[in-house]
Coordinates of C-alpha atoms in Angstrom, one line a residue:
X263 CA -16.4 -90.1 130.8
X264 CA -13.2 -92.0 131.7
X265 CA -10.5 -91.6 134.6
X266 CA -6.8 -91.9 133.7
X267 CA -4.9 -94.0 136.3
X268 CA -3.1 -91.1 137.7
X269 CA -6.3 -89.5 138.5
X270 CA -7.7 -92.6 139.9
X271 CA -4.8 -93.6 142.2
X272 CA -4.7 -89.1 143.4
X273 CA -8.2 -90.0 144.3
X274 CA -8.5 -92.8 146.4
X275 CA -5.0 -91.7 148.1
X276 CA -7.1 -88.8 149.0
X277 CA -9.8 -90.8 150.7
X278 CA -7.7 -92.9 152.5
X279 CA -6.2 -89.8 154.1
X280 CA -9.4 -88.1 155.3
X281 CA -11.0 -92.1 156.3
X282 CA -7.6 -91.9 158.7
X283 CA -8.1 -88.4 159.9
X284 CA -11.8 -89.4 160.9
X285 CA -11.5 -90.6 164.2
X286 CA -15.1 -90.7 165.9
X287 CA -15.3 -92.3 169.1
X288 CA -18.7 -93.6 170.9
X289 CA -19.3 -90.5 172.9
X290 CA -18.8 -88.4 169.9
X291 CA -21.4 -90.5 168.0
X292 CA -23.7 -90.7 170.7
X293 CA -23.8 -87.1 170.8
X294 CA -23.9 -86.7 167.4
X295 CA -27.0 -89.2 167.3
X296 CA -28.3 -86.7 170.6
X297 CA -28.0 -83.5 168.2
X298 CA -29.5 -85.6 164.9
X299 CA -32.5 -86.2 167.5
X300 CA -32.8 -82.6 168.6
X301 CA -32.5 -81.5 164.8
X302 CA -35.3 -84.3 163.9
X303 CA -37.6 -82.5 166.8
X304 CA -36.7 -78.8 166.0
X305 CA -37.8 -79.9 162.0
X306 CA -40.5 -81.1 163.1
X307 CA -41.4 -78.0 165.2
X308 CA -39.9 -75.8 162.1
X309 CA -42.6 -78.0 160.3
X310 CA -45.3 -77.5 162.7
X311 CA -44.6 -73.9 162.7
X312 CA -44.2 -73.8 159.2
X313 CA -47.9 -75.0 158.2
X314 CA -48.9 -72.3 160.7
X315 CA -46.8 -69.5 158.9
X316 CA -48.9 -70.9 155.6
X317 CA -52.2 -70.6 157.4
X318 CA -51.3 -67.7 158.8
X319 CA -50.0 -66.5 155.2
X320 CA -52.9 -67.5 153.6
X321 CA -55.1 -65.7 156.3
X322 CA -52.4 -62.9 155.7
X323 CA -53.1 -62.8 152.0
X324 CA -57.1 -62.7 152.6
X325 CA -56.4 -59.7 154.7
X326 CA -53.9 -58.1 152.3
X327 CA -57.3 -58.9 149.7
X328 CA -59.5 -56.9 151.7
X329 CA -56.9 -54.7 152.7
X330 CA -55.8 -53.7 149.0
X331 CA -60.1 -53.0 148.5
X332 CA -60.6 -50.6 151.3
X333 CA -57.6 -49.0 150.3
X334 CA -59.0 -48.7 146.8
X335 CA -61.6 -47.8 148.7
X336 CA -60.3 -45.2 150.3
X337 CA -58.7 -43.9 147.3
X338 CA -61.9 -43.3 145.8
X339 CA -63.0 -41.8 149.2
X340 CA -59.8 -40.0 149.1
X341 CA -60.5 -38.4 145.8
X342 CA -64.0 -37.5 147.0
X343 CA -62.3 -35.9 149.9
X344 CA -60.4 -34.0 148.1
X345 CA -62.9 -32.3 145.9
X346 CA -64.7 -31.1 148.9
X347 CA -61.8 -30.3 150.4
X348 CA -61.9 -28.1 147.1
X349 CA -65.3 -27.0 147.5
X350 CA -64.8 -26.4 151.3
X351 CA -61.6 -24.0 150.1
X352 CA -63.4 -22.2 148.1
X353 CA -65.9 -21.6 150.5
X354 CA -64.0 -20.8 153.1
X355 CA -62.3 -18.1 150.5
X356 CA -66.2 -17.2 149.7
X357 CA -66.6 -17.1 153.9
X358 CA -62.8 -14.9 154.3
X359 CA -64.4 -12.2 151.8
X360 CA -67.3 -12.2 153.4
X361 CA -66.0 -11.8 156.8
X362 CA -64.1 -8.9 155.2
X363 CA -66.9 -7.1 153.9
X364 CA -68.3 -8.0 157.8
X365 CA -65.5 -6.2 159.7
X366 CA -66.3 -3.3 157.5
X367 CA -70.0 -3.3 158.4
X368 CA -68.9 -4.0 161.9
X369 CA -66.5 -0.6 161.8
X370 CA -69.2 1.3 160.5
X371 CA -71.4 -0.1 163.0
X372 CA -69.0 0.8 165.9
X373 CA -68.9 4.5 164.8
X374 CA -72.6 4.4 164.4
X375 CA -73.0 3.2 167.6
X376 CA -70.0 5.6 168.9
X377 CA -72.4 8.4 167.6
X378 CA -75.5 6.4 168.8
X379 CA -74.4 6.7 172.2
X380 CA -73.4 11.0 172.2
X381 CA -77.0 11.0 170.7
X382 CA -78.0 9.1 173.9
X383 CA -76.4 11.0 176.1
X384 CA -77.8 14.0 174.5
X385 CA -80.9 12.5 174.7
X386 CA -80.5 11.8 178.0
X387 CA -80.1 15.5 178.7
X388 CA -82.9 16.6 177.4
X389 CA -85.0 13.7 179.0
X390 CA -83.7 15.6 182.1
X391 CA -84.9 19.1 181.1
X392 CA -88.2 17.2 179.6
X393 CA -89.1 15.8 183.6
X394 CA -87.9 19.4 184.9
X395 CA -90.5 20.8 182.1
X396 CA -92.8 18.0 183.0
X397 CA -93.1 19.0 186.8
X398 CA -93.4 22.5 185.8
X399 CA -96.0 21.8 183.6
X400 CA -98.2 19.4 186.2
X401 CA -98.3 22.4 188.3
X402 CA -100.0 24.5 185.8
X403 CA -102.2 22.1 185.0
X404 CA -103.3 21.8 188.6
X405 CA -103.9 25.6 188.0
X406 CA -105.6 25.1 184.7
X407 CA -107.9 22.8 186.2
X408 CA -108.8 24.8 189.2
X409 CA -109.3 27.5 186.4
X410 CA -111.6 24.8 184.2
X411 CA -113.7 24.4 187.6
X412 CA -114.4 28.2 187.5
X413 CA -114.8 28.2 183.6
X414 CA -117.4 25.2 183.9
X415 CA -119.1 26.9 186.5
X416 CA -119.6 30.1 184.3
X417 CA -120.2 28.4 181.2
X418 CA -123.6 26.8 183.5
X419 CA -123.8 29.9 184.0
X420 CA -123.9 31.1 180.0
X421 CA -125.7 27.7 179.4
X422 CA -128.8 29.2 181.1
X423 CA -128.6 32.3 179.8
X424 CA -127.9 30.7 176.1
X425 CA -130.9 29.2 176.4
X426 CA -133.1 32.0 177.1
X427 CA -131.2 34.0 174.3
X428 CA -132.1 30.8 172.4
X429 CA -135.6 31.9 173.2
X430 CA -135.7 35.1 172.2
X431 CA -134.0 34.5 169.1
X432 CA -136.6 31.9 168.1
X433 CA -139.0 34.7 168.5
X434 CA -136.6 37.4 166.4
X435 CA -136.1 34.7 163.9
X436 CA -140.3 34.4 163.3
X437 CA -140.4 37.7 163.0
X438 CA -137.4 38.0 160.7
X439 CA -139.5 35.4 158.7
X440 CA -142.5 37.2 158.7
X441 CA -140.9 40.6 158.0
X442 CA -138.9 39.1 154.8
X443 CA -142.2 37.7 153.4
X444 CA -143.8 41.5 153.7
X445 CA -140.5 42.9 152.3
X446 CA -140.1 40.2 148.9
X447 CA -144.1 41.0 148.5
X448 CA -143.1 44.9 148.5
X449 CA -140.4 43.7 146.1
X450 CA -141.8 42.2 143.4
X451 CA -144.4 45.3 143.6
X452 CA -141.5 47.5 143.1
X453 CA -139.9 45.7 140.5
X454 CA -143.2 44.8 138.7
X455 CA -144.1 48.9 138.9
X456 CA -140.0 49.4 137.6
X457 CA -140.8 47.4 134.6
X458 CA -143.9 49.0 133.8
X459 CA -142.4 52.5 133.8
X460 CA -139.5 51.0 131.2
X461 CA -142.2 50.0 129.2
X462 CA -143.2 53.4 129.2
X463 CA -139.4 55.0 129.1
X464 CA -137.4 52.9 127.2
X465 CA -138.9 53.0 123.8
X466 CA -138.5 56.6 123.9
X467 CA -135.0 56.8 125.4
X468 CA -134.1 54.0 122.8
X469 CA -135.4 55.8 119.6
X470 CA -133.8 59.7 120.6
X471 CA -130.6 58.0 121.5
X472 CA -130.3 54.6 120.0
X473 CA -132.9 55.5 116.9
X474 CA -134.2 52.1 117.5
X475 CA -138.2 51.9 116.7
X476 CA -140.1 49.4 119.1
X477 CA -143.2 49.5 119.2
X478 CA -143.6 47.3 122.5
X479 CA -141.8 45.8 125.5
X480 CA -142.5 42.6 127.2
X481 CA -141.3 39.8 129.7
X482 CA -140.5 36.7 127.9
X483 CA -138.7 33.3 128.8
X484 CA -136.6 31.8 126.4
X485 CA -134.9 28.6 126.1
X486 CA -131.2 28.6 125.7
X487 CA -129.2 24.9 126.2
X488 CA -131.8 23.3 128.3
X489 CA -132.1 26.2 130.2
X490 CA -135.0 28.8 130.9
X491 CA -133.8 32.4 130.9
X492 CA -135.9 34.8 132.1
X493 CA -136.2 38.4 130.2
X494 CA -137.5 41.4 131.8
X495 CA -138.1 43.3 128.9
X496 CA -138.1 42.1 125.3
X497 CA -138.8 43.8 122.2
X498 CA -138.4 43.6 118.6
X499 CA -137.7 46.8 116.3
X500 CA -136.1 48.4 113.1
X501 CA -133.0 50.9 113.0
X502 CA -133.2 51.8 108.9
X503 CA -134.5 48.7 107.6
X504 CA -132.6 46.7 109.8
X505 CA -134.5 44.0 112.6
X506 CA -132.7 45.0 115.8
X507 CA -133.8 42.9 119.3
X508 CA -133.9 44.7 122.7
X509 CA -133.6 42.8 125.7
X510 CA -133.3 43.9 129.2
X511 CA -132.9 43.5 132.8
X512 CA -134.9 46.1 135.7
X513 CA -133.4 46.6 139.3
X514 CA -133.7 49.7 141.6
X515 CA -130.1 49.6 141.8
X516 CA -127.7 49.0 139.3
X517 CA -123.9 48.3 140.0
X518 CA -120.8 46.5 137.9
X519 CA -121.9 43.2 139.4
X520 CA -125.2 43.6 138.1
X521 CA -123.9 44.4 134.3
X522 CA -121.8 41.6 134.3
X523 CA -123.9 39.3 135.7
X524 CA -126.2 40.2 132.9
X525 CA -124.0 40.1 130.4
X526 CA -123.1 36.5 131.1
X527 CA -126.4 34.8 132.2
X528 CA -128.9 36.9 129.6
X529 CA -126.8 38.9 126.7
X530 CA -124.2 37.0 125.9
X531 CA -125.8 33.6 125.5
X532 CA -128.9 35.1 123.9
X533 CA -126.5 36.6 121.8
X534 CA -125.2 33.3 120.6
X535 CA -128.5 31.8 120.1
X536 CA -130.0 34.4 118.1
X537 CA -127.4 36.2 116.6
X538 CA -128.3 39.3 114.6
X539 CA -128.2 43.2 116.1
X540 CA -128.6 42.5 119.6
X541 CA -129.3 45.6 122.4
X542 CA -128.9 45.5 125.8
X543 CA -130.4 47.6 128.4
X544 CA -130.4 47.7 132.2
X545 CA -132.8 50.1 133.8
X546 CA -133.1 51.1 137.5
X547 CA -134.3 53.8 139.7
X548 CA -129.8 54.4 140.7
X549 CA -126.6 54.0 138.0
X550 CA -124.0 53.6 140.2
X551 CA -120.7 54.9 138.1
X552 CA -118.9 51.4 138.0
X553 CA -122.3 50.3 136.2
X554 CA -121.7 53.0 133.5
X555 CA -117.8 52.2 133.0
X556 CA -118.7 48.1 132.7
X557 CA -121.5 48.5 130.5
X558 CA -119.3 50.6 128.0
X559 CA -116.8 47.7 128.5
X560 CA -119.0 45.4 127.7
X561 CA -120.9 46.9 124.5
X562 CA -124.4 47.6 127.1
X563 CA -126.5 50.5 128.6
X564 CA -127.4 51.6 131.1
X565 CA -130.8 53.6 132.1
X566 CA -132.2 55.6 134.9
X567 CA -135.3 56.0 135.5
X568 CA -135.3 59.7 135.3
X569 CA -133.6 59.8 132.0
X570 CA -135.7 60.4 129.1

């Protein structure tokens, strides 16, 4: 690139001016050369203290390194903190209703325990008028067992006597004995001599009445269900052509027990193991009337010894 010559000569007409307008003397320069000196020892410093600021940056960045992964660190941990802070709200929502339901149980357990306490209190009354009982009650005791003393002393006193009534009832009891063997013996000679006059009776009474023909009466046992039944009187007959059996019961004294009794353990199942025309006859020395009105009842008859 070229200059024109009025460029040039504007130029160094310039320079000359500013060479004349700097004037530096000796003490200015020697100053100046001071403060170049001062500058060279402060760079040198600034450069001193600028390799420090880089190992210091450096350490700096190492830090900001470590401190950028704790603080993703922490972001994780702060994500995990929040969830349980989550968790821990819901709980604690979990934890508020239950306290709820908890000051209701607590309510109702301060009225319980309001009416707890008047039951105490009543209690506690009647606790009072129990001990006032209680002293009333030792002193009667004390009475009742000055009374026991006398009752003891008399029941020695009955001891000793029991046992000598004990000693005469032994001897009542052997004759008792003794006396029920002579009166079963005169028993069965009764009965045995009450059978032998139905024998006689019955076959009579049954034909005039009944006009049953049997020729004899007999005790039998028969067998029924595993069972022996005994039968005072049995016989076997013909009412026009047809087989009719007798069986009967003696006793000196016939009542409404004794026909149903022998309805049920002789007639009745005899009845069902032989089947056929079956008559039943109870004969005794005394018919009381509520032996005639059963036997009707029950389809029986009934037989004094007088009757003929």
């Amino acid at each position: 690139m070229s200059i024109s010559a009025e460029l040039y000569e504007f130029i160094v007409k310039v320079v000359e001016d500013k060479i004349k307008d700097i004037k530096v003397t000796r003490e200015e320069f020697d100053k100046l050369a001071s403060i170049v000196k001062e500058l060279v020892n402060a760079q040198k410093r600034t450069e001193e203290r600028l390799n420090s600021l880089a190992e210091k940056v450096e350490e700096l960045a190492e830090a900001q390194k470590r401190t950028e992964e704790r603080i993703n660190s922490l972001a994780k941990a702060q994500e995990k903190t929040e969830e349980r802070i989550n968790e821990l709200a819901k709980r604690v929502d979990e934890l508020a209703e239950r306290m709820d339901q908890l000051a209701k149980r607590v309510d109702q357990l301060t009225e319980a325990q309001i009416k707890t306490e008047e039951r105490l209190n009543s209690l506690a009354e009647r606790v009072d008028e129990l001990v006032k009982a209680q002293r009333e009650t030792e002193k009667r005791l004390n009475s009742l067992a000055e009374a026991q003393r006398k009752t003891e002393e008399r029941l020695n006193e009955l001891a000793e006597a029991q046992i000598k009534t004990e000693e005469r009832f032994a001897i009542l009891i052997e004759a008792f004995t003794n006396l029920r063997k002579e009166v079963g013996k005169l028993s069965e000679t009764i009965g045995f001599g009450l059978e032998d006059i139905a024998r006689v009776v019955l076959p009579g009474w049954l034909y005039r009445n009944l006009g049953i023909d049997v020729d004899r009466l007999e005790r039998k046992y028969i067998m029924i269900n595993g069972r022996e039944v005994e039968v005072n009187l049995y016989g076997e007959g013909r009412r026009d052509h047809e087989k009719i059996i007798v069986i009967g019961e003696c006793k000196s004294r016939i009542y409404d027990r004794d026909v149903e009794s022998f309805y049920n353990q002789v007639y009745k199942p005899l009845k069902e193991k032989l089947g056929g025309s079956l008559v039943g006859v109870l004969f005794g020395y005394l018919i009381h009337p509520s032996a005639q009105e059963k036997a009707e009842k029950l389809g029986l008859y009934v037989v004094a010894s007088y009757q003929r």
